[in-house]
PDB file of C-alpha atoms and ligand atoms in Angstrom:
ATOM      1  CA  MET X   1      22.415   2.961  25.467  1.00  0.00           C
ATOM      2  CA  GLU X   2      21.608   3.459  21.803  1.00  0.00           C
ATOM      3  CA  ASN X   3      18.579   1.931  20.233  1.00  0.00           C
ATOM      4  CA  LYS X   4      20.539   0.439  17.379  1.00  0.00           C
ATOM      5  CA  ASN X   5      22.998  -2.239  16.423  1.00  0.00           C
ATOM      6  CA  SER X   6      26.760  -1.988  16.354  1.00  0.00           C
ATOM      7  CA  ASP X   7      28.664  -3.126  13.272  1.00  0.00           C
ATOM      8  CA  LEU X   8      29.900  -6.696  13.298  1.00  0.00           C
ATOM      9  CA  SER X   9      33.457  -5.295  13.178  1.00  0.00           C
ATOM     10  CA  LYS X  10      32.786  -3.214  16.313  1.00  0.00           C
ATOM     11  CA  ILE X  11      31.390  -6.229  18.170  1.00  0.00           C
ATOM     12  CA  ILE X  12      34.460  -8.248  17.213  1.00  0.00           C
ATOM     13  CA  SER X  13      36.886  -5.504  18.290  1.00  0.00           C
ATOM     14  CA  VAL X  14      35.148  -5.107  21.688  1.00  0.00           C
ATOM     15  CA  ILE X  15      35.487  -8.866  22.202  1.00  0.00           C
ATOM     16  CA  GLU X  16      39.133  -8.894  21.034  1.00  0.00           C
ATOM     17  CA  LYS X  17      40.043  -6.115  23.490  1.00  0.00           C
ATOM     18  CA  SER X  18      38.452  -7.865  26.490  1.00  0.00           C
ATOM     19  CA  ASN X  19      40.174 -10.483  28.608  1.00  0.00           C
ATOM     20  CA  ASN X  20      37.842 -11.507  31.411  1.00  0.00           C
ATOM     21  CA  ILE X  21      34.489 -12.245  29.843  1.00  0.00           C
ATOM     22  CA  VAL X  22      31.210 -13.396  31.371  1.00  0.00           C
ATOM     23  CA  ILE X  23      28.529 -14.863  29.101  1.00  0.00           C
ATOM     24  CA  ALA X  24      24.951 -15.425  30.259  1.00  0.00           C
ATOM     25  CA  GLY X  25      21.803 -16.848  28.728  1.00  0.00           C
ATOM     26  CA  HIS X  26      18.183 -16.569  29.796  1.00  0.00           C
ATOM     27  CA  THR X  27      16.483 -18.181  32.798  1.00  0.00           C
ATOM     28  CA  ASN X  28      15.199 -21.734  32.339  1.00  0.00           C
ATOM     29  CA  PRO X  29      17.653 -22.110  29.425  1.00  0.00           C
ATOM     30  CA  ASP X  30      16.717 -23.858  26.193  1.00  0.00           C
ATOM     31  CA  PRO X  31      19.168 -25.340  23.667  1.00  0.00           C
ATOM     32  CA  ASP X  32      19.581 -21.996  21.859  1.00  0.00           C
ATOM     33  CA  SER X  33      20.483 -20.249  25.090  1.00  0.00           C
ATOM     34  CA  ILE X  34      22.849 -23.057  26.109  1.00  0.00           C
ATOM     35  CA  GLY X  35      24.320 -23.650  22.652  1.00  0.00           C
ATOM     36  CA  SER X  36      24.972 -19.975  21.914  1.00  0.00           C
ATOM     37  CA  CYS X  37      26.598 -19.377  25.331  1.00  0.00           C
ATOM     38  CA  LEU X  38      28.789 -22.468  25.240  1.00  0.00           C
ATOM     39  CA  ALA X  39      29.826 -21.989  21.601  1.00  0.00           C
ATOM     40  CA  MET X  40      30.832 -18.410  22.374  1.00  0.00           C
ATOM     41  CA  ALA X  41      32.730 -19.594  25.480  1.00  0.00           C
ATOM     42  CA  MET X  42      34.633 -22.298  23.580  1.00  0.00           C
ATOM     43  CA  ALA X  43      35.525 -19.810  20.823  1.00  0.00           C
ATOM     44  CA  LEU X  44      36.776 -17.147  23.265  1.00  0.00           C
ATOM     45  CA  ASN X  45      38.724 -19.746  25.229  1.00  0.00           C
ATOM     46  CA  LYS X  46      40.530 -20.630  22.004  1.00  0.00           C
ATOM     47  CA  LYS X  47      41.537 -16.976  21.779  1.00  0.00           C
ATOM     48  CA  GLY X  48      43.116 -17.200  25.246  1.00  0.00           C
ATOM     49  CA  LYS X  49      40.349 -15.273  27.028  1.00  0.00           C
ATOM     50  CA  LYS X  50      39.262 -16.022  30.573  1.00  0.00           C
ATOM     51  CA  VAL X  51      35.618 -16.953  30.158  1.00  0.00           C
ATOM     52  CA  ASN X  52      32.795 -17.953  32.507  1.00  0.00           C
ATOM     53  CA  VAL X  53      29.243 -18.862  31.519  1.00  0.00           C
ATOM     54  CA  LEU X  54      26.250 -18.189  33.777  1.00  0.00           C
ATOM     55  CA  LEU X  55      23.328 -20.521  33.131  1.00  0.00           C
ATOM     56  CA  GLU X  56      20.658 -21.968  35.372  1.00  0.00           C
ATOM     57  CA  ASP X  57      20.437 -25.754  35.693  1.00  0.00           C
ATOM     58  CA  PHE X  58      18.888 -27.495  32.708  1.00  0.00           C
ATOM     59  CA  SER X  59      17.537 -30.881  31.630  1.00  0.00           C
ATOM     60  CA  ARG X  60      20.154 -33.653  31.408  1.00  0.00           C
ATOM     61  CA  LYS X  61      19.034 -34.156  27.796  1.00  0.00           C
ATOM     62  CA  PHE X  62      20.876 -30.969  26.922  1.00  0.00           C
ATOM     63  CA  ASP X  63      24.172 -32.435  28.149  1.00  0.00           C
ATOM     64  CA  ILE X  64      24.759 -33.439  24.531  1.00  0.00           C
ATOM     65  CA  ILE X  65      25.726 -29.789  23.946  1.00  0.00           C
ATOM     66  CA  PRO X  66      29.525 -29.535  24.492  1.00  0.00           C
ATOM     67  CA  GLY X  67      31.280 -26.939  26.635  1.00  0.00           C
ATOM     68  CA  LYS X  68      29.493 -27.418  29.958  1.00  0.00           C
ATOM     69  CA  ASN X  69      32.854 -27.114  31.747  1.00  0.00           C
ATOM     70  CA  PHE X  70      32.688 -23.343  31.146  1.00  0.00           C
ATOM     71  CA  ILE X  71      29.586 -22.962  33.331  1.00  0.00           C
ATOM     72  CA  PHE X  72      30.479 -21.168  36.559  1.00  0.00           C
ATOM     73  CA  LYS X  73      28.876 -22.395  39.779  1.00  0.00           C
ATOM     74  CA  GLY X  74      29.801 -20.163  42.682  1.00  0.00           C
ATOM     75  CA  ASP X  75      29.646 -16.616  43.979  1.00  0.00           C
ATOM     76  CA  ILE X  76      29.392 -14.479  40.837  1.00  0.00           C
ATOM     77  CA  ASN X  77      30.655 -11.407  42.729  1.00  0.00           C
ATOM     78  CA  ILE X  78      34.223 -12.698  42.427  1.00  0.00           C
ATOM     79  CA  LEU X  79      34.110 -12.708  38.613  1.00  0.00           C
ATOM     80  CA  LYS X  80      34.689  -8.958  37.953  1.00  0.00           C
ATOM     81  CA  PRO X  81      34.371  -9.205  34.145  1.00  0.00           C
ATOM     82  CA  ASP X  82      35.604  -6.497  31.758  1.00  0.00           C
ATOM     83  CA  LEU X  83      32.943  -7.619  29.262  1.00  0.00           C
ATOM     84  CA  PHE X  84      29.504  -9.157  29.786  1.00  0.00           C
ATOM     85  CA  ILE X  85      27.790 -10.825  26.831  1.00  0.00           C
ATOM     86  CA  SER X  86      24.029 -11.445  27.092  1.00  0.00           C
ATOM     87  CA  LEU X  87      22.790 -14.170  24.773  1.00  0.00           C
ATOM     88  CA  ASP X  88      19.241 -15.032  23.668  1.00  0.00           C
ATOM     89  CA  CYS X  89      17.638 -12.725  26.275  1.00  0.00           C
ATOM     90  CA  GLY X  90      14.650 -10.839  24.830  1.00  0.00           C
ATOM     91  CA  GLY X  91      14.628  -8.464  27.815  1.00  0.00           C
ATOM     92  CA  ILE X  92      17.110  -7.498  30.521  1.00  0.00           C
ATOM     93  CA  GLU X  93      15.042  -9.230  33.247  1.00  0.00           C
ATOM     94  CA  ARG X  94      15.546 -12.546  31.438  1.00  0.00           C
ATOM     95  CA  LEU X  95      19.109 -12.543  32.797  1.00  0.00           C
ATOM     96  CA  GLY X  96      17.694 -13.622  36.175  1.00  0.00           C
ATOM     97  CA  ASN X  97      20.383 -13.950  38.836  1.00  0.00           C
ATOM     98  CA  SER X  98      23.110 -12.469  36.633  1.00  0.00           C
ATOM     99  CA  LEU X  99      21.194  -9.194  36.097  1.00  0.00           C
ATOM    100  CA  ASP X 100      23.090  -7.226  38.786  1.00  0.00           C
ATOM    101  CA  LEU X 101      26.459  -8.305  37.424  1.00  0.00           C
ATOM    102  CA  PHE X 102      25.361  -7.190  33.943  1.00  0.00           C
ATOM    103  CA  LYS X 103      24.316  -3.771  35.276  1.00  0.00           C
ATOM    104  CA  GLU X 104      27.645  -3.319  37.089  1.00  0.00           C
ATOM    105  CA  CYS X 105      29.742  -4.200  34.038  1.00  0.00           C
ATOM    106  CA  GLU X 106      31.006  -1.266  32.001  1.00  0.00           C
ATOM    107  CA  ASN X 107      31.140  -3.113  28.676  1.00  0.00           C
ATOM    108  CA  THR X 108      28.122  -5.147  27.627  1.00  0.00           C
ATOM    109  CA  ILE X 109      27.148  -6.813  24.366  1.00  0.00           C
ATOM    110  CA  VAL X 110      23.596  -8.013  23.752  1.00  0.00           C
ATOM    111  CA  ILE X 111      23.285 -10.686  21.074  1.00  0.00           C
ATOM    112  CA  ASP X 112      19.693 -11.683  20.420  1.00  0.00           C
ATOM    113  CA  HIS X 113      16.921 -12.518  17.959  1.00  0.00           C
ATOM    114  CA  HIS X 114      13.785 -11.643  19.981  1.00  0.00           C
ATOM    115  CA  ILE X 115      11.568  -8.967  18.430  1.00  0.00           C
ATOM    116  CA  SER X 116      10.800  -7.687  21.944  1.00  0.00           C
ATOM    117  CA  ASN X 117      14.461  -6.770  22.586  1.00  0.00           C
ATOM    118  CA  ASN X 118      14.880  -3.070  23.430  1.00  0.00           C
ATOM    119  CA  TYR X 119      18.664  -2.920  22.827  1.00  0.00           C
ATOM    120  CA  PHE X 120      19.652  -2.950  26.495  1.00  0.00           C
ATOM    121  CA  GLY X 121      23.400  -3.402  25.910  1.00  0.00           C
ATOM    122  CA  LYS X 122      26.146  -0.840  25.409  1.00  0.00           C
ATOM    123  CA  TYR X 123      26.737  -2.691  22.152  1.00  0.00           C
ATOM    124  CA  ASN X 124      23.994  -4.658  20.462  1.00  0.00           C
ATOM    125  CA  PHE X 125      23.896  -7.328  17.770  1.00  0.00           C
ATOM    126  CA  ILE X 126      20.190  -8.025  17.385  1.00  0.00           C
ATOM    127  CA  ASN X 127      18.233  -9.377  14.443  1.00  0.00           C
ATOM    128  CA  PRO X 128      14.689 -10.694  14.957  1.00  0.00           C
ATOM    129  CA  ASN X 129      14.711 -12.176  11.456  1.00  0.00           C
ATOM    130  CA  VAL X 130      17.297 -14.867  12.161  1.00  0.00           C
ATOM    131  CA  SER X 131      16.524 -18.356  13.400  1.00  0.00           C
ATOM    132  CA  SER X 132      18.410 -18.223  16.677  1.00  0.00           C
ATOM    133  CA  ALA X 133      20.970 -16.514  18.871  1.00  0.00           C
ATOM    134  CA  SER X 134      23.269 -19.378  17.888  1.00  0.00           C
ATOM    135  CA  GLU X 135      23.109 -18.283  14.239  1.00  0.00           C
ATOM    136  CA  LEU X 136      24.228 -14.786  15.300  1.00  0.00           C
ATOM    137  CA  VAL X 137      27.043 -16.253  17.398  1.00  0.00           C
ATOM    138  CA  TYR X 138      28.210 -18.204  14.353  1.00  0.00           C
ATOM    139  CA  LYS X 139      28.359 -14.999  12.288  1.00  0.00           C
ATOM    140  CA  ILE X 140      30.632 -13.470  14.940  1.00  0.00           C
ATOM    141  CA  ILE X 141      32.952 -16.328  15.849  1.00  0.00           C
ATOM    142  CA  VAL X 142      33.543 -17.543  12.309  1.00  0.00           C
ATOM    143  CA  ASN X 143      35.616 -14.365  12.050  1.00  0.00           C
ATOM    144  CA  ILE X 144      37.667 -14.896  15.184  1.00  0.00           C
ATOM    145  CA  CYS X 145      38.543 -18.591  15.425  1.00  0.00           C
ATOM    146  CA  ASP X 146      38.439 -21.989  13.815  1.00  0.00           C
ATOM    147  CA  ILE X 147      35.039 -23.668  14.247  1.00  0.00           C
ATOM    148  CA  ASP X 148      35.868 -27.112  15.632  1.00  0.00           C
ATOM    149  CA  LYS X 149      33.523 -30.066  16.103  1.00  0.00           C
ATOM    150  CA  ASP X 150      32.456 -29.077  19.656  1.00  0.00           C
ATOM    151  CA  ILE X 151      31.702 -25.475  18.713  1.00  0.00           C
ATOM    152  CA  ALA X 152      29.867 -26.678  15.596  1.00  0.00           C
ATOM    153  CA  SER X 153      27.741 -29.083  17.672  1.00  0.00           C
ATOM    154  CA  ALA X 154      26.728 -26.343  20.130  1.00  0.00           C
ATOM    155  CA  ILE X 155      25.791 -23.903  17.343  1.00  0.00           C
ATOM    156  CA  TYR X 156      23.899 -26.602  15.453  1.00  0.00           C
ATOM    157  CA  ALA X 157      21.913 -27.535  18.583  1.00  0.00           C
ATOM    158  CA  GLY X 158      20.752 -23.937  19.035  1.00  0.00           C
ATOM    159  CA  ILE X 159      19.856 -23.374  15.393  1.00  0.00           C
ATOM    160  CA  LEU X 160      18.103 -26.736  15.086  1.00  0.00           C
ATOM    161  CA  VAL X 161      15.820 -26.319  18.095  1.00  0.00           C
ATOM    162  CA  ASP X 162      15.003 -22.620  17.707  1.00  0.00           C
ATOM    163  CA  SER X 163      14.194 -23.052  14.019  1.00  0.00           C
ATOM    164  CA  GLY X 164      11.828 -25.889  14.962  1.00  0.00           C
ATOM    165  CA  GLY X 165      13.953 -28.323  12.963  1.00  0.00           C
ATOM    166  CA  PHE X 166      14.448 -25.827  10.087  1.00  0.00           C
ATOM    167  CA  ARG X 167      10.687 -25.314   9.949  1.00  0.00           C
ATOM    168  CA  HIS X 168       9.961 -21.824  11.290  1.00  0.00           C
ATOM    169  CA  LYS X 169       9.781 -18.841   8.940  1.00  0.00           C
ATOM    170  CA  THR X 170      13.034 -17.449  10.343  1.00  0.00           C
ATOM    171  CA  THR X 171      14.855 -20.333   8.623  1.00  0.00           C
ATOM    172  CA  SER X 172      16.690 -18.753   5.677  1.00  0.00           C
ATOM    173  CA  SER X 173      19.035 -19.999   2.997  1.00  0.00           C
ATOM    174  CA  GLU X 174      21.757 -18.444   5.168  1.00  0.00           C
ATOM    175  CA  THR X 175      20.611 -20.639   8.088  1.00  0.00           C
ATOM    176  CA  LEU X 176      20.950 -23.730   5.916  1.00  0.00           C
ATOM    177  CA  LYS X 177      24.333 -22.607   4.552  1.00  0.00           C
ATOM    178  CA  ILE X 178      25.576 -22.301   8.136  1.00  0.00           C
ATOM    179  CA  ALA X 179      24.105 -25.718   8.980  1.00  0.00           C
ATOM    180  CA  SER X 180      25.905 -27.105   5.939  1.00  0.00           C
ATOM    181  CA  CYS X 181      29.244 -25.673   7.176  1.00  0.00           C
ATOM    182  CA  LEU X 182      28.595 -27.204  10.592  1.00  0.00           C
ATOM    183  CA  LEU X 183      27.901 -30.631   9.101  1.00  0.00           C
ATOM    184  CA  GLU X 184      31.320 -30.481   7.475  1.00  0.00           C
ATOM    185  CA  LYS X 185      32.751 -30.629  11.011  1.00  0.00           C
ATOM    186  CA  ASP X 186      31.451 -34.182  11.300  1.00  0.00           C
ATOM    187  CA  ILE X 187      28.938 -33.388  14.047  1.00  0.00           C
ATOM    188  CA  ASP X 188      26.547 -36.068  15.288  1.00  0.00           C
ATOM    189  CA  PHE X 189      23.494 -34.282  13.823  1.00  0.00           C
ATOM    190  CA  SER X 190      21.242 -37.323  14.005  1.00  0.00           C
ATOM    191  CA  ASN X 191      21.836 -37.840  17.711  1.00  0.00           C
ATOM    192  CA  ILE X 192      21.495 -34.094  18.396  1.00  0.00           C
ATOM    193  CA  TYR X 193      18.061 -34.110  16.717  1.00  0.00           C
ATOM    194  CA  ASN X 194      16.887 -37.208  18.596  1.00  0.00           C
ATOM    195  CA  ARG X 195      18.055 -35.956  22.006  1.00  0.00           C
ATOM    196  CA  LEU X 196      16.913 -32.361  21.676  1.00  0.00           C
ATOM    197  CA  ILE X 197      13.721 -32.640  19.632  1.00  0.00           C
ATOM    198  CA  LYS X 198      12.308 -36.145  19.918  1.00  0.00           C
ATOM    199  CA  MET X 199      13.388 -37.662  23.242  1.00  0.00           C
ATOM    200  CA  LYS X 200      11.374 -37.173  26.425  1.00  0.00           C
ATOM    201  CA  THR X 201      12.534 -38.137  29.907  1.00  0.00           C
ATOM    202  CA  TYR X 202      10.068 -40.070  32.032  1.00  0.00           C
ATOM    203  CA  GLU X 203       9.198 -36.890  33.965  1.00  0.00           C
ATOM    204  CA  GLU X 204       8.635 -34.956  30.735  1.00  0.00           C
ATOM    205  CA  PHE X 205       6.446 -37.734  29.404  1.00  0.00           C
ATOM    206  CA  SER X 206       4.362 -37.772  32.600  1.00  0.00           C
ATOM    207  CA  ILE X 207       3.784 -34.015  32.704  1.00  0.00           C
ATOM    208  CA  PHE X 208       3.126 -33.981  28.933  1.00  0.00           C
ATOM    209  CA  LYS X 209       0.428 -36.628  29.367  1.00  0.00           C
ATOM    210  CA  LYS X 210      -1.071 -34.652  32.235  1.00  0.00           C
ATOM    211  CA  ALA X 211      -1.072 -31.351  30.298  1.00  0.00           C
ATOM    212  CA  ILE X 212      -2.574 -32.831  27.128  1.00  0.00           C
ATOM    213  CA  GLY X 213      -5.225 -34.591  29.208  1.00  0.00           C
ATOM    214  CA  LYS X 214      -6.259 -31.250  30.718  1.00  0.00           C
ATOM    215  CA  ALA X 215      -6.258 -29.307  27.416  1.00  0.00           C
ATOM    216  CA  ILE X 216      -9.368 -27.274  26.606  1.00  0.00           C
ATOM    217  CA  VAL X 217     -10.428 -26.344  23.079  1.00  0.00           C
ATOM    218  CA  LEU X 218     -12.462 -23.150  22.942  1.00  0.00           C
ATOM    219  CA  LYS X 219     -15.643 -22.954  20.872  1.00  0.00           C
ATOM    220  CA  ASP X 220     -15.761 -19.214  20.104  1.00  0.00           C
ATOM    221  CA  ILE X 221     -12.162 -18.620  18.979  1.00  0.00           C
ATOM    222  CA  PRO X 222      -9.532 -20.985  17.479  1.00  0.00           C
ATOM    223  CA  VAL X 223      -7.599 -21.242  20.721  1.00  0.00           C
ATOM    224  CA  ALA X 224      -6.676 -24.186  22.939  1.00  0.00           C
ATOM    225  CA  TYR X 225      -5.046 -24.011  26.329  1.00  0.00           C
ATOM    226  CA  THR X 226      -3.908 -26.117  29.211  1.00  0.00           C
ATOM    227  CA  THR X 227      -2.868 -25.464  32.792  1.00  0.00           C
ATOM    228  CA  LEU X 228      -0.429 -27.026  35.248  1.00  0.00           C
ATOM    229  CA  THR X 229      -0.570 -26.513  39.005  1.00  0.00           C
ATOM    230  CA  PHE X 230       2.012 -27.238  41.705  1.00  0.00           C
ATOM    231  CA  GLU X 231       0.049 -30.433  42.426  1.00  0.00           C
ATOM    232  CA  ASP X 232       0.345 -31.563  38.807  1.00  0.00           C
ATOM    233  CA  PHE X 233       4.111 -31.032  38.868  1.00  0.00           C
ATOM    234  CA  LYS X 234       4.405 -32.891  42.165  1.00  0.00           C
ATOM    235  CA  GLU X 235       2.322 -35.801  40.942  1.00  0.00           C
ATOM    236  CA  CYS X 236       4.589 -36.173  37.884  1.00  0.00           C
ATOM    237  CA  ASN X 237       7.826 -35.538  39.808  1.00  0.00           C
ATOM    238  CA  ALA X 238       8.449 -32.787  37.245  1.00  0.00           C
ATOM    239  CA  ASP X 239       9.386 -29.100  37.218  1.00  0.00           C
ATOM    240  CA  ASN X 240       9.458 -26.246  34.698  1.00  0.00           C
ATOM    241  CA  LYS X 241      12.484 -27.810  32.963  1.00  0.00           C
ATOM    242  CA  ASP X 242      10.233 -30.690  31.882  1.00  0.00           C
ATOM    243  CA  ILE X 243       7.455 -28.850  30.019  1.00  0.00           C
ATOM    244  CA  GLY X 244       9.147 -28.164  26.673  1.00  0.00           C
ATOM    245  CA  GLY X 245       7.027 -29.159  23.685  1.00  0.00           C
ATOM    246  CA  ILE X 246       3.622 -29.075  25.397  1.00  0.00           C
ATOM    247  CA  VAL X 247       2.364 -25.746  24.064  1.00  0.00           C
ATOM    248  CA  GLU X 248       3.808 -26.534  20.608  1.00  0.00           C
ATOM    249  CA  PHE X 249       1.988 -29.875  20.548  1.00  0.00           C
ATOM    250  CA  ILE X 250      -1.359 -28.245  21.318  1.00  0.00           C
ATOM    251  CA  LEU X 251      -0.840 -25.828  18.411  1.00  0.00           C
ATOM    252  CA  ASN X 252      -0.543 -28.832  16.057  1.00  0.00           C
ATOM    253  CA  MET X 253      -4.291 -29.360  16.278  1.00  0.00           C
ATOM    254  CA  GLU X 254      -6.100 -28.641  13.020  1.00  0.00           C
ATOM    255  CA  GLY X 255      -7.820 -25.255  13.030  1.00  0.00           C
ATOM    256  CA  ILE X 256      -6.110 -24.002  16.185  1.00  0.00           C
ATOM    257  CA  GLU X 257      -4.434 -20.607  15.702  1.00  0.00           C
ATOM    258  CA  VAL X 258      -3.100 -19.965  19.206  1.00  0.00           C
ATOM    259  CA  SER X 259      -2.113 -22.357  21.998  1.00  0.00           C
ATOM    260  CA  ILE X 260      -1.504 -21.442  25.617  1.00  0.00           C
ATOM    261  CA  LEU X 261       0.210 -23.147  28.510  1.00  0.00           C
ATOM    262  CA  ALA X 262      -0.369 -21.536  31.896  1.00  0.00           C
ATOM    263  CA  TYR X 263       1.501 -22.905  34.897  1.00  0.00           C
ATOM    264  CA  GLN X 264       1.938 -21.972  38.510  1.00  0.00           C
ATOM    265  CA  LYS X 265       5.319 -20.338  38.991  1.00  0.00           C
ATOM    266  CA  SER X 266       4.836 -19.331  42.633  1.00  0.00           C
ATOM    267  CA  GLU X 267       1.899 -18.879  45.004  1.00  0.00           C
ATOM    268  CA  SER X 268       1.074 -15.526  43.384  1.00  0.00           C
ATOM    269  CA  GLU X 269       2.538 -15.884  39.897  1.00  0.00           C
ATOM    270  CA  THR X 270       1.442 -17.642  36.705  1.00  0.00           C
ATOM    271  CA  LYS X 271       3.734 -18.162  33.733  1.00  0.00           C
ATOM    272  CA  ILE X 272       2.011 -18.004  30.344  1.00  0.00           C
ATOM    273  CA  SER X 273       3.537 -19.489  27.189  1.00  0.00           C
ATOM    274  CA  LEU X 274       1.932 -18.585  23.878  1.00  0.00           C
ATOM    275  CA  ARG X 275       2.411 -20.152  20.451  1.00  0.00           C
ATOM    276  CA  SER X 276       0.664 -19.181  17.210  1.00  0.00           C
ATOM    277  CA  LYS X 277       0.443 -19.997  13.525  1.00  0.00           C
ATOM    278  CA  ASN X 278      -0.279 -16.451  12.265  1.00  0.00           C
ATOM    279  CA  ILE X 279      -1.390 -14.209  15.146  1.00  0.00           C
ATOM    280  CA  ASP X 280       1.292 -11.912  16.630  1.00  0.00           C
ATOM    281  CA  VAL X 281       1.544 -13.273  20.172  1.00  0.00           C
ATOM    282  CA  ASN X 282       4.481 -10.985  20.989  1.00  0.00           C
ATOM    283  CA  LYS X 283       1.875  -8.207  20.830  1.00  0.00           C
ATOM    284  CA  ILE X 284      -0.350 -10.069  23.307  1.00  0.00           C
ATOM    285  CA  ALA X 285       2.477 -10.813  25.753  1.00  0.00           C
ATOM    286  CA  SER X 286       3.799  -7.235  25.477  1.00  0.00           C
ATOM    287  CA  GLN X 287       0.495  -5.844  26.765  1.00  0.00           C
ATOM    288  CA  PHE X 288       1.251  -7.600  30.069  1.00  0.00           C
ATOM    289  CA  GLY X 289       4.961  -6.759  30.170  1.00  0.00           C
ATOM    290  CA  GLY X 290       6.265  -9.923  28.479  1.00  0.00           C
ATOM    291  CA  GLY X 291       7.362 -10.640  24.934  1.00  0.00           C
ATOM    292  CA  GLY X 292       9.429 -12.852  22.659  1.00  0.00           C
ATOM    293  CA  HIS X 293       8.773 -13.693  19.038  1.00  0.00           C
ATOM    294  CA  ILE X 294       5.770 -13.155  16.743  1.00  0.00           C
ATOM    295  CA  ASN X 295       4.830 -16.853  16.914  1.00  0.00           C
ATOM    296  CA  ALA X 296       6.275 -17.710  20.356  1.00  0.00           C
ATOM    297  CA  SER X 297       6.076 -15.476  23.403  1.00  0.00           C
ATOM    298  CA  GLY X 298       5.742 -15.567  27.148  1.00  0.00           C
ATOM    299  CA  VAL X 299       4.816 -13.487  30.161  1.00  0.00           C
ATOM    300  CA  THR X 300       4.540 -13.897  33.925  1.00  0.00           C
ATOM    301  CA  LEU X 301       1.374 -12.527  35.563  1.00  0.00           C
ATOM    302  CA  ARG X 302       0.904 -11.761  39.265  1.00  0.00           C
ATOM    303  CA  LYS X 303      -2.412 -13.609  39.353  1.00  0.00           C
ATOM    304  CA  ASN X 304      -3.711 -17.115  39.798  1.00  0.00           C
ATOM    305  CA  ILE X 305      -4.001 -19.450  36.808  1.00  0.00           C
ATOM    306  CA  GLU X 306      -7.743 -18.918  36.173  1.00  0.00           C
ATOM    307  CA  ASP X 307      -7.551 -15.112  36.205  1.00  0.00           C
ATOM    308  CA  SER X 308      -4.388 -15.139  34.094  1.00  0.00           C
ATOM    309  CA  ILE X 309      -6.036 -17.304  31.445  1.00  0.00           C
ATOM    310  CA  GLU X 310      -9.083 -15.016  31.435  1.00  0.00           C
ATOM    311  CA  ASP X 311      -6.881 -11.929  30.921  1.00  0.00           C
ATOM    312  CA  ILE X 312      -5.025 -13.500  28.004  1.00  0.00           C
ATOM    313  CA  LEU X 313      -8.217 -14.854  26.400  1.00  0.00           C
ATOM    314  CA  SER X 314     -10.038 -11.516  26.561  1.00  0.00           C
ATOM    315  CA  CYS X 315      -7.038  -9.930  24.909  1.00  0.00           C
ATOM    316  CA  LEU X 316      -6.924 -12.653  22.259  1.00  0.00           C
ATOM    317  CA  ARG X 317     -10.666 -12.353  21.504  1.00  0.00           C
ATOM    318  CA  LYS X 318      -9.965  -8.884  20.086  1.00  0.00           C
ATOM    319  CA  GLU X 319      -7.586 -10.467  17.548  1.00  0.00           C
ATOM    320  CA  PHE X 320     -10.213 -12.682  15.902  1.00  0.00           C
TER     321      PHE X 320
HETATM  322 MN1   MN P 401      16.573 -18.286  20.972  1.00  0.00          MN
END
């Protein structure tokens, strides 16, 4: 493992030489994870490769992203890939159930845009300054196949959501040039935006209402947080696939610099999501073994919700 990137040409030649390829995204997949995996799968399929995608179940809203037929549901031990591509995973543990298969595979490529990534692949194509993993996938596959409407839709979905609707600072003129090329493929960009950014299912709406109702605005530092327990999820008939947008919404409040969502992941574990306007929350999450981006990070703590919040807040107090 080398702590550096491979050339684009090397990445392409490793892909070209492989025939049985497994592609995996991160646990609790978001549209960038799904879009980058499925776009890569559709592109490699066009090249005649055998390709299987490993992704956990996701919200039915994301069904608008084409290529779901490449998702493998079965015993992954039968796959025996000659190449494993990890997409949008900021750390090796984010591979979840496909981690062992990744470790067993001789050839691995890590494609990612998380600043916390420690270059855990044999080959790496990592750039924390780009909007999304999907943008990196575009840069690769534009060289190996024709981008059709389905591939374009999947890439667009990933770029759109991870850039916050072309709003985050990682949005570059290159991002918009790629988006422009994708629009030329006649994609349904309006519907993609509505489904992936605006629409909420009933369960999402219920848990959103619950979380916002419980939000606490601190007096001593510009931080607001909310918490969700097993009981809250049960009451709203929701799970962790339904909580997208909550921590971002809290950050919208005027004067708030950091927002936190803490939710019960298991009896002994609390998942913390952090969002910020200027503070480096990757630094905060890293201190507890997590990570992500400068303005969006996460970590799982082996503590109850109250103690987890206290740990994060005492760490944050040093930043103000
Ligand atoms: Mn991403």
